[in-house]
XYZ file of N, CA and C in Angstrom:
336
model
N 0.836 -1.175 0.000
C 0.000 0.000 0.000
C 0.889 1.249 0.000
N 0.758 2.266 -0.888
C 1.096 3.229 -0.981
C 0.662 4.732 -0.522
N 1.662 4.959 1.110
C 0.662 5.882 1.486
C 1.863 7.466 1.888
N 1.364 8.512 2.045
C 2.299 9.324 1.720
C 2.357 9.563 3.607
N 1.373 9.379 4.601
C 1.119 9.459 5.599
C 2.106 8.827 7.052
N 2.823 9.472 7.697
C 3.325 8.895 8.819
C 2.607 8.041 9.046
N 4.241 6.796 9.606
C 3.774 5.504 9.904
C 3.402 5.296 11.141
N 4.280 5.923 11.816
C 3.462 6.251 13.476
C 2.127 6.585 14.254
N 2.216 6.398 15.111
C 0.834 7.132 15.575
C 1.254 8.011 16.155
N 2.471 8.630 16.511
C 2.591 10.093 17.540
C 2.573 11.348 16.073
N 3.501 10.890 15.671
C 3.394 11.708 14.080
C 2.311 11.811 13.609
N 1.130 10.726 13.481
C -0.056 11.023 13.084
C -0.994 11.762 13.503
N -0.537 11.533 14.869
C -1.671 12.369 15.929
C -1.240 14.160 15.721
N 0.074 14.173 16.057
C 0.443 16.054 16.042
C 0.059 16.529 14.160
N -0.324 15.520 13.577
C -0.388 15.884 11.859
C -1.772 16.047 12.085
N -1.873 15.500 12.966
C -4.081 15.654 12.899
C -3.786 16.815 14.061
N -3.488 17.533 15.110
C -2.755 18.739 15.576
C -3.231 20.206 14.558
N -2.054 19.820 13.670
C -1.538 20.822 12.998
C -2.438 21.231 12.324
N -2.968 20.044 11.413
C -4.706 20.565 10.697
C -5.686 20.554 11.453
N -5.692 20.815 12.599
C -6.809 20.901 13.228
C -6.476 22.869 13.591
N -5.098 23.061 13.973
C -4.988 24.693 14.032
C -5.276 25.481 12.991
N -4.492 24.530 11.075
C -4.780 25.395 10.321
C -6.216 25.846 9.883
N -7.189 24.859 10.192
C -8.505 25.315 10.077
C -8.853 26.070 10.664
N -8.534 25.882 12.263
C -9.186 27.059 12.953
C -9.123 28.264 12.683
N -7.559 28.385 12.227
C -6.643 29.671 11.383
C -7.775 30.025 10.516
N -7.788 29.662 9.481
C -8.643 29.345 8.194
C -10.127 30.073 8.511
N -11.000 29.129 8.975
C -12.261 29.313 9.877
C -11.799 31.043 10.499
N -11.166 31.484 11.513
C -11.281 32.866 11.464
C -11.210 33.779 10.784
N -10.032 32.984 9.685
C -9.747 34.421 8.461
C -11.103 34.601 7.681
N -11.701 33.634 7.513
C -13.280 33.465 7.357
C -13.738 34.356 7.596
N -14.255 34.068 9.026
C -15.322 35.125 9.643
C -14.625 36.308 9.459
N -13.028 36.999 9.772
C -13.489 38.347 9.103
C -13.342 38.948 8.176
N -13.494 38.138 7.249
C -13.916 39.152 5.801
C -15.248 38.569 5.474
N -15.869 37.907 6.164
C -17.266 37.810 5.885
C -17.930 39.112 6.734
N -17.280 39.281 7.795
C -17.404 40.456 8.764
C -16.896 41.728 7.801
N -16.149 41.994 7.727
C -15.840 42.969 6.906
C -16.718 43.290 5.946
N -17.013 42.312 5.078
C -17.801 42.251 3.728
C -19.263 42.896 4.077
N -19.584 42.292 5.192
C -21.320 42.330 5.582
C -20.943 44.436 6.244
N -19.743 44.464 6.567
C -19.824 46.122 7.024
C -19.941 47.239 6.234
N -19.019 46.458 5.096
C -18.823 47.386 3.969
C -20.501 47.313 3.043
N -20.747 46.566 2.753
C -22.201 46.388 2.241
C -23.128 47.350 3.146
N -23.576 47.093 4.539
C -23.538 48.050 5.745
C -23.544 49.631 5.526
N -22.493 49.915 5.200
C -21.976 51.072 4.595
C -22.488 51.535 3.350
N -22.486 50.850 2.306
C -23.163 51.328 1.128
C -24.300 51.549 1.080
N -25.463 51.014 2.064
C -26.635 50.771 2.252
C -27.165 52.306 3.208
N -26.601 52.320 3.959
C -26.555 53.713 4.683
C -25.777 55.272 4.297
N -25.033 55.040 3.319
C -24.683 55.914 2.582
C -25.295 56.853 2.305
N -25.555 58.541 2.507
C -26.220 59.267 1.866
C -26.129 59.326 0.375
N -27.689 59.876 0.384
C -27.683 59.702 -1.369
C -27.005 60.953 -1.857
N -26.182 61.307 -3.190
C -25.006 62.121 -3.424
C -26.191 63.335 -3.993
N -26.081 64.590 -3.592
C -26.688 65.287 -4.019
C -26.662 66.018 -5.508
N -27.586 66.593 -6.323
C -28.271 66.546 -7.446
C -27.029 67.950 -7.805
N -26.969 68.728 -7.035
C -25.974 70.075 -7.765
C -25.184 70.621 -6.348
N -23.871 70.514 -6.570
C -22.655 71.006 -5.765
C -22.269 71.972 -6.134
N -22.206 73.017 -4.777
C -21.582 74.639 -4.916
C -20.513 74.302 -4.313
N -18.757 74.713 -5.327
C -17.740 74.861 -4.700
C -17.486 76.135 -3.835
N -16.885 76.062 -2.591
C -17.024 77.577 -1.801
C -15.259 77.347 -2.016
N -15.015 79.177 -1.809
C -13.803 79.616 -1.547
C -12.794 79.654 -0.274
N -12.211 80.553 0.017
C -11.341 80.486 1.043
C -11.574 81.785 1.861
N -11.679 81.630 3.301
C -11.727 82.849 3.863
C -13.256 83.011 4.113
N -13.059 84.684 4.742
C -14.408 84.886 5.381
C -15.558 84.858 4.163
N -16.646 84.327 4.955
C -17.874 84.361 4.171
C -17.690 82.897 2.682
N -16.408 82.502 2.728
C -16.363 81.280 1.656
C -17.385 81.494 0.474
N -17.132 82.540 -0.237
C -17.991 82.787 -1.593
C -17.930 81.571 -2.336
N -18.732 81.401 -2.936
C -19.008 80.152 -4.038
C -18.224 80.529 -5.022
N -17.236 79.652 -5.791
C -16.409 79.836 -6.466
C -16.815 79.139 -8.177
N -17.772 78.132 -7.822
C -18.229 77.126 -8.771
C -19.211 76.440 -8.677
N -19.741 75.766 -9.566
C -21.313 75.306 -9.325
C -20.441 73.768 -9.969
N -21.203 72.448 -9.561
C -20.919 71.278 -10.169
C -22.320 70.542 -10.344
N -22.412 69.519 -10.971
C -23.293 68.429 -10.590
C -22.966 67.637 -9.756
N -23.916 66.861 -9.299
C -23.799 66.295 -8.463
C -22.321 65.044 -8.194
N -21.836 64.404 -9.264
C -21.292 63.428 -9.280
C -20.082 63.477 -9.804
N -19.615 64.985 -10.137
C -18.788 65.511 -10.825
C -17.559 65.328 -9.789
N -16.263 64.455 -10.899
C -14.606 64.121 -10.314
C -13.795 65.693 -9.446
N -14.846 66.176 -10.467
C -13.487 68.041 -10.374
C -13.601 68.822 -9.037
N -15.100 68.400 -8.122
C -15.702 69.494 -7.381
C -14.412 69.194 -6.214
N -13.777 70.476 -5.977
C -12.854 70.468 -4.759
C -13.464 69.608 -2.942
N -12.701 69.953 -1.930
C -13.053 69.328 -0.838
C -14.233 70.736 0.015
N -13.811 71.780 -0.802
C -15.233 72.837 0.128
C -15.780 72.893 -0.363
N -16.910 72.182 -0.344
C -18.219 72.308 -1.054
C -19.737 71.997 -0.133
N -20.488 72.166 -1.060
C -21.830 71.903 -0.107
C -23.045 71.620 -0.854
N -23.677 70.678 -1.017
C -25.421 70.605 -1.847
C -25.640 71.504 -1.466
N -26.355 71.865 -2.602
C -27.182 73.163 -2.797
C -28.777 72.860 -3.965
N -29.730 73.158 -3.743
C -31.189 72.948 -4.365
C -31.395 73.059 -6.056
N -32.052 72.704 -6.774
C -31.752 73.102 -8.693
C -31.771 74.908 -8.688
N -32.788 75.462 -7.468
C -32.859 76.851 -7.843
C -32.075 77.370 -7.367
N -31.039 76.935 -6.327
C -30.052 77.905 -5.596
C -29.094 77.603 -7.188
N -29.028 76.376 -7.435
C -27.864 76.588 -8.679
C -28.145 77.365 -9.765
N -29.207 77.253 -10.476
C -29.314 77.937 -11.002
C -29.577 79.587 -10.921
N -29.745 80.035 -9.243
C -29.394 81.575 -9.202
C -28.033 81.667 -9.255
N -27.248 81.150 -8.579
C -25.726 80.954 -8.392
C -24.885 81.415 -10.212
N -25.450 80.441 -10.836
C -24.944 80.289 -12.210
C -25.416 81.689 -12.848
N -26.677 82.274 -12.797
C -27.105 83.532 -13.423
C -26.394 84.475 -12.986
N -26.112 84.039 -11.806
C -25.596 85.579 -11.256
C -23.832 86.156 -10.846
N -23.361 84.932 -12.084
C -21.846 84.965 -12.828
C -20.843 84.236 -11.726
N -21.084 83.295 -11.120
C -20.813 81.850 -10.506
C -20.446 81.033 -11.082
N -19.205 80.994 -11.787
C -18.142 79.723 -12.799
C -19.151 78.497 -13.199
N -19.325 78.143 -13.789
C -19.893 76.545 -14.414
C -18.890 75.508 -14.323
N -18.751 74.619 -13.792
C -17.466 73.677 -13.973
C -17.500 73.466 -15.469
N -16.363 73.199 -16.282
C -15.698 72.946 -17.496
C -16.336 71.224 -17.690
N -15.894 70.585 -16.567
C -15.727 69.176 -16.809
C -17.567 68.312 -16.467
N -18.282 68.826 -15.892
C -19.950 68.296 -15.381
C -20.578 69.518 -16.656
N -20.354 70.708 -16.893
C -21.151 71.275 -17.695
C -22.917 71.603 -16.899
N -22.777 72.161 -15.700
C -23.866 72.216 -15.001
C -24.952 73.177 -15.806
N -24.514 74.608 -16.477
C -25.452 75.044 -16.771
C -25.893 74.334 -18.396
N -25.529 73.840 -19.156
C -26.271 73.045 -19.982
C -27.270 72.188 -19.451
N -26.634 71.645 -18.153
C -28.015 70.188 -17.672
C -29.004 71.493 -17.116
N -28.826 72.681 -16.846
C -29.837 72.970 -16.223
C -30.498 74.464 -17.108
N -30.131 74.149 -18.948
C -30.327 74.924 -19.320
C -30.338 76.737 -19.344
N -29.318 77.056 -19.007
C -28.714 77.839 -18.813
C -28.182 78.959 -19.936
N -28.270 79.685 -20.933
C -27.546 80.457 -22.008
C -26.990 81.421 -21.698
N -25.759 81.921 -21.933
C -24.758 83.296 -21.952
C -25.400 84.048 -21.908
């Protein structure tokens, strides 16, 4: 018989040992990225929903609005804030940058 298995029984026993830790090993790394997984899902689920039009603000007192974005737009800097379709579109009339890259006053019909 051809067996690849210690012939002993002390060897056999610490070999049944060893796979008995690596599972357990195994079995935890398990649970946490099933843990992880179920948080992050968690997270997406509770996520606020991304708002419809982003006003970039400036620097300093009073943080003037510097730019208008859409909502989902890569370009909008880290000061910013949702703002309503009519605040954007007063914002934009009343000579408030259009981002280049979202094109806000086209989606919100807008002309020079």
């Amino acid at each position: 018989m051809f067996d690849d298995l210690p012939p002993d029984l002390a060897r056999l026993l610490i070999l049944r040992v060893w796979h008995a830790m690596w599972l357990q090993r195994i079995d935890t790394k398990i649970a946490a990225l099933q843990k992880r997984d179920a948080e992050q899902e968690q997270g997406r689920k509770n996520r606020p929903q991304e708002p419809d039009w982003i006003v970039e603000l400036g620097i300093g007192n009073g943080r003037p609005p510097i730019e208008v974005h859409m909502g989902g737009c890569y370009a909008a800097g880290k000061r910013r804030r949702p703002v309503p379709r009519d605040e954007a579109r007063r914002l934009l009339t009343s000579g408030v940058r259009a981002c280049t890259h979202c094109k806000p006053d086209t989606q919100l019909r807008i002309l020079d």
